[in-house]
CSV table of C-alpha atoms in Angstrom, one decimal:
chain,number,residue,atom,x,y,z
S,1,MET,CA,-4.8,-18.4,-10.2
S,2,ARG,CA,-2.7,-16.9,-12.9
S,3,ILE,CA,-2.0,-13.4,-11.6
S,4,VAL,CA,-0.4,-10.4,-13.3
S,5,VAL,CA,1.5,-8.0,-11.0
S,6,THR,CA,2.6,-4.7,-12.4
S,7,GLY,CA,5.6,-3.1,-10.6
S,8,GLY,CA,6.7,-6.6,-9.5
S,9,SER,CA,10.4,-5.5,-9.4
S,10,GLY,CA,9.7,-2.8,-6.8
S,11,ARG,CA,10.1,-2.9,-3.0
S,12,LEU,CA,6.6,-4.1,-2.3
S,13,GLY,CA,6.3,-5.9,-5.6
S,14,ARG,CA,9.1,-8.4,-4.9
S,15,THR,CA,7.7,-9.5,-1.6
S,16,LEU,CA,4.1,-9.6,-2.9
S,17,VAL,CA,5.1,-11.7,-6.0
S,18,THR,CA,7.1,-14.1,-3.8
S,19,GLY,CA,4.2,-14.4,-1.3
S,20,LEU,CA,1.6,-15.1,-4.0
S,21,ALA,CA,3.9,-17.6,-5.7
S,22,ASP,CA,4.5,-19.4,-2.4
S,23,ALA,CA,0.7,-19.5,-2.0
S,24,GLY,CA,0.5,-21.6,-5.2
S,25,HIS,CA,-0.4,-18.9,-7.7
S,26,GLU,CA,1.3,-18.5,-11.1
S,27,ILE,CA,2.7,-15.0,-11.4
S,28,VAL,CA,3.5,-12.8,-14.4
S,29,SER,CA,5.5,-9.7,-13.2
S,30,LEU,CA,5.4,-6.7,-15.6
S,31,ASP,CA,8.0,-3.9,-15.0
S,32,ARG,CA,10.5,-1.8,-16.9
S,33,ARG,CA,13.3,-4.1,-15.7
S,34,PRO,CA,13.2,-7.7,-14.4
S,35,THR,CA,15.0,-8.4,-11.1
S,36,GLU,CA,17.1,-11.3,-10.0
S,37,HIS,CA,15.1,-11.4,-6.8
S,38,LEU,CA,12.2,-13.0,-8.8
S,39,ASP,CA,14.2,-15.7,-10.7
S,40,ARG,CA,12.3,-18.6,-9.2
S,41,ALA,CA,9.7,-21.2,-10.1
S,42,GLY,CA,6.2,-20.0,-10.5
S,43,VAL,CA,7.2,-16.5,-11.7
S,44,THR,CA,7.6,-15.2,-15.2
S,45,GLN,CA,9.0,-11.7,-15.7
S,46,CYS,CA,8.4,-9.5,-18.7
S,47,ALA,CA,10.1,-6.1,-19.4
S,48,LEU,CA,7.4,-3.6,-20.5
S,49,ASP,CA,6.8,0.1,-20.7
S,50,LEU,CA,3.5,0.1,-19.0
S,51,GLU,CA,2.8,3.7,-20.1
S,52,ASP,CA,2.5,2.3,-23.7
S,53,ALA,CA,-1.2,1.5,-23.6
S,54,ASP,CA,-1.3,-0.6,-26.7
S,55,ALA,CA,1.7,-2.7,-25.8
S,56,THR,CA,0.3,-3.1,-22.3
S,57,ALA,CA,-3.2,-4.2,-23.5
S,58,TRP,CA,-1.6,-6.7,-26.0
S,59,THR,CA,0.7,-8.1,-23.3
S,60,LEU,CA,-2.1,-8.5,-20.8
S,61,ALA,CA,-4.3,-10.3,-23.3
S,62,ASP,CA,-1.4,-12.6,-24.1
S,63,THR,CA,-1.0,-13.6,-20.4
S,64,ARG,CA,-4.6,-15.1,-20.2
S,65,ALA,CA,-4.6,-14.1,-16.5
S,66,ASP,CA,-7.3,-14.6,-14.0
S,67,ALA,CA,-6.4,-11.6,-12.0
S,68,LEU,CA,-4.3,-8.4,-12.0
S,69,ILE,CA,-2.7,-6.4,-9.2
S,70,HIS,CA,-1.5,-2.9,-10.2
S,71,LEU,CA,1.4,-1.6,-8.1
S,72,ALA,CA,3.5,0.2,-10.8
S,73,ALA,CA,3.8,3.9,-10.0
S,74,ILE,CA,6.2,6.6,-8.9
S,75,ALA,CA,6.1,5.5,-5.3
S,76,VAL,CA,7.4,8.4,-3.2
S,77,PRO,CA,5.9,11.8,-2.8
S,78,PHE,CA,8.1,14.7,-4.2
S,79,SER,CA,10.6,12.2,-5.7
S,80,ALA,CA,9.9,13.8,-9.1
S,81,PRO,CA,8.3,17.1,-10.2
S,82,GLU,CA,4.7,17.2,-9.3
S,83,ASP,CA,3.5,17.3,-12.9
S,84,VAL,CA,5.6,14.2,-13.7
S,85,ILE,CA,4.2,12.2,-10.7
S,86,LEU,CA,0.6,13.1,-11.5
S,87,ARG,CA,0.9,12.4,-15.2
S,88,THR,CA,2.9,9.2,-14.9
S,89,ASN,CA,0.8,7.6,-12.2
S,90,ALA,CA,-2.4,8.5,-13.9
S,91,ALA,CA,-1.2,7.3,-17.3
S,92,LEU,CA,0.0,4.0,-15.7
S,93,ALA,CA,-3.4,3.5,-14.1
S,94,GLN,CA,-5.3,4.1,-17.3
S,95,SER,CA,-3.0,1.9,-19.4
S,96,VAL,CA,-3.0,-1.0,-17.0
S,97,LEU,CA,-6.5,-1.0,-15.6
S,98,GLY,CA,-8.1,-0.2,-18.9
S,99,GLY,CA,-5.9,-2.8,-20.6
S,100,ALA,CA,-6.9,-5.4,-18.0
S,101,VAL,CA,-10.6,-4.9,-18.8
S,102,ARG,CA,-9.9,-5.0,-22.5
S,103,ALA,CA,-8.0,-8.3,-22.0
S,104,GLY,CA,-10.9,-9.9,-20.2
S,105,ILE,CA,-9.2,-10.2,-16.8
S,106,ARG,CA,-12.1,-10.6,-14.3
S,107,ARG,CA,-10.3,-9.7,-11.1
S,108,VAL,CA,-8.6,-6.3,-10.9
S,109,VAL,CA,-7.0,-4.8,-7.8
S,110,ALA,CA,-5.1,-1.5,-7.6
S,111,ALA,CA,-2.8,-0.1,-5.0
S,112,SER,CA,-3.7,3.3,-3.6
S,113,SER,CA,-2.2,5.0,-0.6
S,114,PRO,CA,-3.2,6.3,2.9
S,115,THR,CA,-1.9,9.7,1.7
S,116,VAL,CA,-5.2,10.3,0.0
S,117,ILE,CA,-6.5,11.3,3.5
S,118,GLY,CA,-4.4,14.5,3.4
S,119,TYR,CA,-2.5,14.3,6.7
S,120,GLY,CA,0.5,16.6,6.8
S,121,ALA,CA,-1.0,19.4,4.7
S,122,PRO,CA,1.1,22.5,5.0
S,123,ARG,CA,-1.9,24.6,6.2
S,124,GLY,CA,-2.9,22.1,8.8
S,125,TRP,CA,-5.0,18.9,9.1
S,126,THR,CA,-7.6,18.3,11.7
S,127,PRO,CA,-9.2,14.8,11.6
S,128,GLU,CA,-12.8,14.5,12.8
S,129,ARG,CA,-12.0,11.2,14.5
S,130,LEU,CA,-9.3,8.6,14.9
S,131,PRO,CA,-8.4,6.0,14.0
S,132,LEU,CA,-8.8,6.7,10.3
S,133,ASP,CA,-10.8,4.3,8.2
S,134,GLU,CA,-12.3,4.0,4.7
S,135,THR,CA,-15.1,6.4,5.6
S,136,SER,CA,-12.7,9.2,6.5
S,137,PRO,CA,-12.8,12.1,4.0
S,138,VAL,CA,-10.1,12.2,1.3
S,139,GLU,CA,-8.2,15.5,1.0
S,140,PRO,CA,-5.1,15.0,-1.1
S,141,TRP,CA,-2.7,18.0,-1.0
S,142,ASN,CA,0.2,16.8,-3.3
S,143,ALA,CA,0.5,15.2,-6.7
S,144,TYR,CA,1.3,11.8,-5.3
S,145,ALA,CA,-1.8,11.7,-3.1
S,146,LEU,CA,-3.9,13.0,-5.9
S,147,SER,CA,-2.6,10.4,-8.3
S,148,LYS,CA,-3.5,7.7,-5.9
S,149,LEU,CA,-7.0,9.1,-5.5
S,150,LEU,CA,-7.3,9.1,-9.3
S,151,ILE,CA,-6.4,5.4,-9.3
S,152,GLU,CA,-9.3,4.7,-6.9
S,153,GLN,CA,-11.6,6.8,-9.1
S,154,ALA,CA,-10.3,5.0,-12.2
S,155,VAL,CA,-11.3,1.7,-10.5
S,156,ALA,CA,-14.7,3.1,-9.7
S,157,MET,CA,-15.2,4.4,-13.2
S,158,LEU,CA,-14.4,1.0,-14.7
S,159,ARG,CA,-16.7,-0.7,-12.3
S,160,ARG,CA,-19.5,1.5,-13.5
S,161,GLN,CA,-18.7,0.7,-17.1
S,162,THR,CA,-18.5,-3.1,-16.6
S,163,GLY,CA,-21.0,-3.8,-13.8
S,164,ASP,CA,-20.2,-7.1,-12.1
S,165,ASP,CA,-18.6,-8.6,-15.2
S,166,VAL,CA,-15.3,-7.6,-13.6
S,167,ARG,CA,-14.6,-7.6,-9.9
S,168,PHE,CA,-12.6,-4.6,-8.6
S,169,ALA,CA,-11.0,-3.4,-5.4
S,170,SER,CA,-8.5,-0.9,-4.2
S,171,PHE,CA,-6.2,-1.0,-1.2
S,172,ARG,CA,-4.2,1.5,0.7
S,173,PRO,CA,-1.1,-0.2,2.1
S,174,CYS,CA,0.6,1.7,5.0
S,175,TYR,CA,4.3,2.4,5.1
S,176,VAL,CA,5.8,-0.8,3.8
S,177,ILE,CA,8.6,-2.6,5.6
S,178,THR,CA,10.3,-5.4,3.7
S,179,PRO,CA,11.8,-8.5,5.4
S,180,ASP,CA,15.4,-7.3,5.1
S,181,GLU,CA,14.5,-3.9,6.6
S,182,TRP,CA,13.8,-5.6,9.9
S,183,THR,CA,17.4,-6.6,10.1
S,184,GLY,CA,18.9,-3.2,9.4
S,185,ALA,CA,18.4,-2.5,5.7
S,186,PRO,CA,17.2,1.1,5.1
S,187,THR,CA,13.5,1.7,4.7
S,188,GLN,CA,12.0,3.7,1.9
S,189,GLN,CA,13.0,7.0,3.5
S,190,GLY,CA,16.6,5.9,4.1
S,191,HIS,CA,16.3,5.3,7.9
S,192,THR,CA,16.3,1.9,9.6
S,193,VAL,CA,13.3,0.7,11.5
S,194,LEU,CA,15.1,1.2,14.8
S,195,GLN,CA,15.9,4.7,13.9
S,196,ARG,CA,12.3,5.4,13.1
S,197,LEU,CA,11.3,4.0,16.5
S,198,ASP,CA,14.1,5.8,18.4
S,199,ASP,CA,13.3,9.2,16.8
S,200,PRO,CA,9.5,9.7,16.5
S,201,ALA,CA,10.1,12.7,14.2
S,202,LEU,CA,11.0,10.2,11.4
S,203,SER,CA,7.7,8.3,11.6
S,204,ALA,CA,5.5,11.2,12.5
S,205,PRO,CA,5.0,12.4,8.8
S,206,ALA,CA,3.3,9.1,8.1
S,207,LEU,CA,1.3,9.1,11.3
S,208,PHE,CA,3.5,6.2,12.6
S,209,ASN,CA,1.7,3.8,10.2
S,210,TYR,CA,3.4,0.7,8.7
S,211,VAL,CA,2.8,-2.8,7.5
S,212,ASP,CA,5.0,-5.8,6.8
S,213,ALA,CA,5.2,-6.4,3.0
S,214,ARG,CA,4.5,-10.1,3.7
S,215,ASP,CA,1.2,-9.2,5.3
S,216,VAL,CA,0.3,-7.2,2.2
S,217,ALA,CA,1.0,-10.3,0.1
S,218,GLY,CA,-1.3,-12.3,2.4
S,219,PHE,CA,-3.9,-9.6,2.1
S,220,ALA,CA,-3.7,-9.6,-1.7
S,221,ASP,CA,-4.1,-13.4,-1.7
S,222,THR,CA,-7.1,-13.2,0.6
S,223,LEU,CA,-8.7,-10.4,-1.4
S,224,LEU,CA,-8.4,-12.0,-4.8
S,225,ARG,CA,-10.0,-15.2,-3.5
S,226,ALA,CA,-12.9,-13.2,-1.9
S,227,LEU,CA,-13.7,-10.8,-4.7
S,228,ASP,CA,-16.7,-12.6,-5.9
S,229,ASP,CA,-18.2,-12.7,-2.4
S,230,ILE,CA,-17.9,-9.0,-1.3
S,231,PRO,CA,-19.4,-5.8,-2.8
S,232,ASN,CA,-17.7,-4.8,-6.0
S,233,GLY,CA,-15.2,-1.9,-5.9
S,234,GLU,CA,-14.4,-1.9,-2.2
S,235,VAL,CA,-11.5,0.1,-0.8
S,236,PHE,CA,-9.3,-1.2,2.1
S,237,PHE,CA,-6.7,0.1,4.5
S,238,VAL,CA,-3.9,-2.5,5.0
S,239,GLY,CA,-1.8,-1.8,8.0
S,240,ALA,CA,-0.3,-3.3,11.2
S,241,ASP,CA,-2.4,-3.6,14.3
S,242,ASP,CA,-0.1,-1.3,16.2
S,243,ALA,CA,1.7,2.0,15.6
S,244,LEU,CA,5.4,2.2,14.8
S,245,ALA,CA,6.1,4.0,18.1
S,246,ARG,CA,7.1,3.2,21.6
S,247,ARG,CA,4.7,5.8,23.1
S,248,PRO,CA,0.9,6.0,22.6
S,249,LEU,CA,-0.2,8.1,19.7
S,250,SER,CA,-2.5,10.0,22.1
S,251,GLU,CA,0.8,11.6,23.2
S,252,LEU,CA,2.8,11.7,19.9
S,253,LEU,CA,0.3,12.9,17.3
S,254,PRO,CA,-0.5,16.2,19.0
S,255,GLN,CA,3.2,16.8,19.4
S,256,PHE,CA,3.9,16.5,15.7
S,257,HIS,CA,0.5,17.3,14.2
S,258,PRO,CA,-1.2,20.2,15.8
S,259,GLY,CA,-5.0,19.9,15.5
S,260,THR,CA,-5.1,16.2,16.3
S,261,GLU,CA,-5.4,16.7,20.1
S,262,ARG,CA,-9.0,15.9,20.5
S,263,ALA,CA,-9.2,13.0,18.1
S,264,ALA,CA,-5.9,11.5,19.2
S,265,THR,CA,-7.3,10.8,22.7
S,266,ALA,CA,-8.8,7.6,21.3
S,267,LEU,CA,-5.3,6.2,20.4
S,268,THR,CA,-4.2,4.8,23.7
S,269,SER,CA,-1.7,2.1,24.3
S,270,THR,CA,-0.4,0.7,21.0
S,271,ALA,CA,-3.4,1.7,18.8
S,272,PRO,CA,-2.5,2.8,15.3
S,273,ALA,CA,-3.8,5.8,13.5
S,274,PHE,CA,-5.3,3.7,10.6
S,275,SER,CA,-7.9,0.9,11.1
S,276,SER,CA,-7.8,-2.3,9.1
S,277,ALA,CA,-11.1,-3.4,10.7
S,278,LYS,CA,-12.9,-3.4,7.4
S,279,ALA,CA,-10.5,-6.0,5.9
S,280,ALA,CA,-11.0,-8.1,9.0
S,281,ARG,CA,-14.8,-7.8,8.8
S,282,LEU,CA,-15.2,-8.4,5.0
S,283,LEU,CA,-12.3,-10.7,4.3
S,284,GLY,CA,-11.3,-12.2,7.6
S,285,TRP,CA,-7.8,-10.8,7.1
S,286,ARG,CA,-5.6,-9.7,10.0
S,287,PRO,CA,-1.9,-8.8,9.9
S,288,MET,CA,0.4,-11.4,11.4
S,289,ARG,CA,3.4,-9.3,12.1
S,290,SER,CA,4.4,-6.2,14.0
S,291,TRP,CA,7.6,-4.5,14.9
S,292,ARG,CA,7.4,-6.2,18.3
S,293,THR,CA,7.4,-9.6,16.7
S,294,GLU,CA,9.9,-8.9,13.9
S,295,LEU,CA,12.6,-7.1,15.9
S,296,ALA,CA,14.4,-9.6,18.0
S,297,THR,CA,15.4,-6.7,20.3
S,298,ALA,CA,14.1,-3.2,20.1
S,299,PRO,CA,15.8,-1.4,23.0
S,300,ALA,CA,14.3,1.8,24.3
S,301,PRO,CA,16.3,4.9,23.4
S,302,ALA,CA,19.0,5.8,25.9
S,303,THR,CA,18.2,8.4,28.4
S,304,ALA,CA,20.7,10.8,29.8
S,305,THR,CA,21.5,10.5,33.5
S,306,SER,CA,23.2,13.1,35.7
S,307,ALA,CA,26.1,12.3,37.9
C-alpha cells in the first residue's frame, strides 16, 4: 500500500513509518520538518503546514495514497495553553481527515488517546470496572483529552457522511516507548523506563499503561489490511499485555488513585489497566513486546536494611 503518515517526524511517527516501510509499504511522511531518521528507501518526506487545509488537501490528492494514518498533534497534555492545544489538534484533524476524504483516500485511521477516559481528574475518578476497554465511558477533563475525543468524533462524522465508501478507524495508543528508550533514552516525560519502574509515582498518572512503538506499527499494518473486513469506524485501545509496574495494580492503583479500590481488585499479577482484547478479537493483533522482554535486566529497587 501507499500510505500517508502525518506527524511522521515525531516520536511515535518515526517508528511507525519505519515499521510500515519494513513491512513493504510505500510511505509518504507529512510533517512541518523532515527528519534524518527517515532518510531511507521506501519513505518520501514532505514539509507541510498541516493546519493549512487547502495545501493539505492538494498534497494528499497528489500522493495518490491508498491509506492515511493521522498522528500529527500537540502530543503532551498541558505542554501549551489549553486553548492552543484544543484549537491546534482540532484544526489538524479537520484539515487532514477532511482532506483525505476529498482526495479519495479509502482507508483513514486517526490516533486518539487513552486520556479520553478521564482518569486523573482533579475532582476524582471512579471507574465502574477495570480493565478499561472501548465500552468504558469517556470523560475528558483537559483540552488535550477533549481534542482527542474530537478526533474520534470527526472520524465518526466523516463515516456518516461517506458511508462505506471510505473505511475508518481510530486507535488509542498507550504511553509510547520507543526502541532507544529501552536502553536509557528519556521517555516522553523525561524519565527513563527504569526510573518509571522504580518509582511508581512516575507511571501512576497514566495508570501504568505503555506500549512499544514497534507494536503500534504492527497494529497499524494489521489494521489497514483488515479495514474492509471489520465494522466501519471502530475504536481500539493499543497497549502492552502487562502494566509498567513491578507490583500488581490491585495494590498500586488505590494508592495513587483513590476511588479505584473496588474496581482494581480485578487487576492481579501483571494485568494492565487497559485491555487490548478488542484488537485481538477483531484483528488477531497482540503486542509482541513488554518491559520484561525489552529490558535485559530490570533490577528491583534497592531496599534499606538495618545493621
